[in-house]
Amino acid sequence: MILTLEKLKTEYANKGFDLSLDFKHRLKDQTLMYDIDLVRVTGQVQFLQSRYVHFDLNIETTLTLPCAITLKPVSYPLSFKIEEDVSETSDAEYMIVEDKINLGDIIWGAIIPMIPMQVYAEDAPRDLYEEEPKVNEVFAQLKDHFDKK
């Protein structure tokens, strides 16, 4: 979702955000998730300067992720807050380009690091793949030494 600075000032600066964004088109470019529900974005936007914008946003969605053991789909609710500054300078992670801000890139960029490394289906046999603890040979000799005393 690309927003102009004018639209941000006139529509969102006073009343805030309450948007639903669809990111299903981005699923074909990644393998981290099977599906993503509509993303609800609420929050505020402030103009700290005429071309320096501060977003304070709440993000909620549900991801469908692969189980780490069975690859079955697992529903994973996601809810978090972000604060992001956008300007024309290179100091900001996201920049104003031609009086426009890509809010979709900001939201997607916040969702990706929030995806857990592993999720498990309720019926996944977790104990099948656990390795037995290995004892380092050096420490195994010490164990016998202390048992003798």
XYZ file of C-alpha atoms in Angstrom:
149
model
C 0.000 0.000 0.000
C 1.598 3.214 -1.185
C 0.457 6.417 0.520
C 1.206 9.971 -0.502
C 2.301 12.511 2.083
C -0.812 14.542 1.267
C -3.114 11.595 1.958
C -1.288 10.875 5.221
C -1.781 14.497 6.321
C -5.418 14.817 5.311
C -6.841 11.365 6.096
C -4.656 9.661 8.700
C -2.796 12.291 10.750
C -5.887 13.238 12.780
C -7.887 10.019 13.077
C -5.145 7.365 12.749
C -5.045 4.066 10.892
C -7.425 1.131 10.801
C -6.527 -0.792 7.661
C -6.600 -4.362 6.399
C -3.774 -5.310 4.063
C -3.487 -8.419 1.892
C 0.011 -9.884 1.526
C -0.890 -13.170 -0.207
C 0.851 -11.962 -3.381
C 4.170 -11.988 -1.473
C 3.886 -15.673 -0.556
C 5.162 -16.858 -3.930
C 8.547 -15.229 -3.280
C 9.295 -17.015 0.013
C 9.193 -20.397 1.749
C 8.758 -19.353 5.381
C 4.977 -19.651 5.470
C 2.136 -21.400 3.723
C -0.451 -18.639 4.111
C -1.158 -15.292 5.754
C -4.538 -13.862 6.704
C -5.446 -10.240 6.146
C -3.151 -8.044 8.234
C -4.935 -5.538 10.444
C -2.943 -2.355 10.939
C -4.052 0.211 13.520
C -2.180 3.135 14.960
C -1.101 6.706 14.534
C 1.040 8.752 12.177
C 2.774 12.006 13.118
C 4.601 14.530 10.993
C 7.663 15.485 13.026
C 8.722 17.726 10.143
C 7.142 18.288 6.769
C 9.107 15.391 5.285
C 9.819 13.304 8.387
C 7.028 10.920 9.391
C 6.705 8.770 12.526
C 4.459 5.681 12.526
C 3.272 4.018 15.748
C 1.434 0.884 14.586
C -0.207 -2.273 15.948
C -0.077 -5.263 13.612
C -2.286 -8.352 13.910
C -2.628 -11.370 11.651
C -2.554 -15.153 11.611
C 0.174 -17.026 9.773
C 0.003 -20.605 8.547
C 3.463 -22.082 9.036
C 4.937 -25.533 8.362
C 5.412 -27.834 11.358
C 9.142 -28.346 11.939
C 8.690 -32.123 12.066
C 5.720 -33.102 9.901
C 5.382 -30.036 7.628
C 1.657 -29.970 8.470
C 0.108 -26.484 8.471
C 0.145 -24.803 11.892
C -1.901 -21.687 12.640
C 0.218 -19.049 14.407
C -1.441 -15.826 15.638
C 0.818 -12.793 15.469
C 0.301 -9.483 17.243
C 2.948 -6.843 17.870
C 3.698 -3.111 17.842
C 6.238 -1.206 15.798
C 7.505 2.340 15.627
C 9.058 3.434 12.369
C 10.464 6.753 11.185
C 10.401 7.541 7.484
C 12.187 10.449 5.846
C 14.135 11.457 2.772
C 17.506 10.918 4.409
C 19.538 7.750 4.225
C 19.400 7.479 8.039
C 15.908 5.992 7.821
C 15.371 2.353 6.895
C 12.372 3.321 4.748
C 12.443 6.475 2.687
C 10.042 8.955 1.173
C 10.333 8.634 -2.611
C 8.548 11.145 -4.820
C 6.291 12.219 -1.900
C 5.187 8.600 -1.336
C 5.669 6.056 1.444
C 5.263 2.338 0.853
C 3.401 1.260 3.996
C 3.192 -2.302 2.671
C 6.990 -2.624 2.672
C 7.149 -1.310 6.242
C 4.542 -3.805 7.476
C 6.008 -6.767 5.553
C 9.478 -5.841 6.797
C 8.156 -5.983 10.364
C 6.313 -9.297 9.939
C 9.212 -11.339 8.502
C 11.505 -11.163 11.576
C 8.548 -12.033 13.835
C 8.111 -15.463 12.217
C 9.319 -18.112 14.673
C 12.118 -20.449 13.615
C 10.076 -23.548 14.471
C 6.453 -24.337 15.215
C 5.010 -27.740 15.983
C 1.678 -29.328 15.162
C -0.198 -30.633 18.198
C 0.200 -34.226 17.037
C 3.878 -33.930 16.020
C 6.017 -36.671 17.636
C 8.694 -34.433 19.144
C 10.582 -37.197 20.936
C 11.337 -39.203 17.762
C 14.024 -36.827 16.588
C 15.679 -35.823 19.848
C 19.285 -36.882 19.996
C 20.609 -38.616 23.063
C 22.990 -36.395 25.005
C 26.581 -37.029 24.014
C 29.309 -36.877 26.619
C 32.650 -35.430 25.642
C 35.359 -38.077 26.210
C 37.507 -35.709 28.237
C 34.690 -35.057 30.679
C 33.752 -38.760 30.809
C 37.209 -39.523 32.262
C 36.724 -36.809 34.875
C 33.426 -38.369 35.952
C 35.191 -41.612 36.818
C 37.898 -39.683 38.658
C 35.418 -37.956 40.988
C 33.414 -41.142 41.570
C 36.520 -42.830 43.074
C 37.070 -40.164 45.731
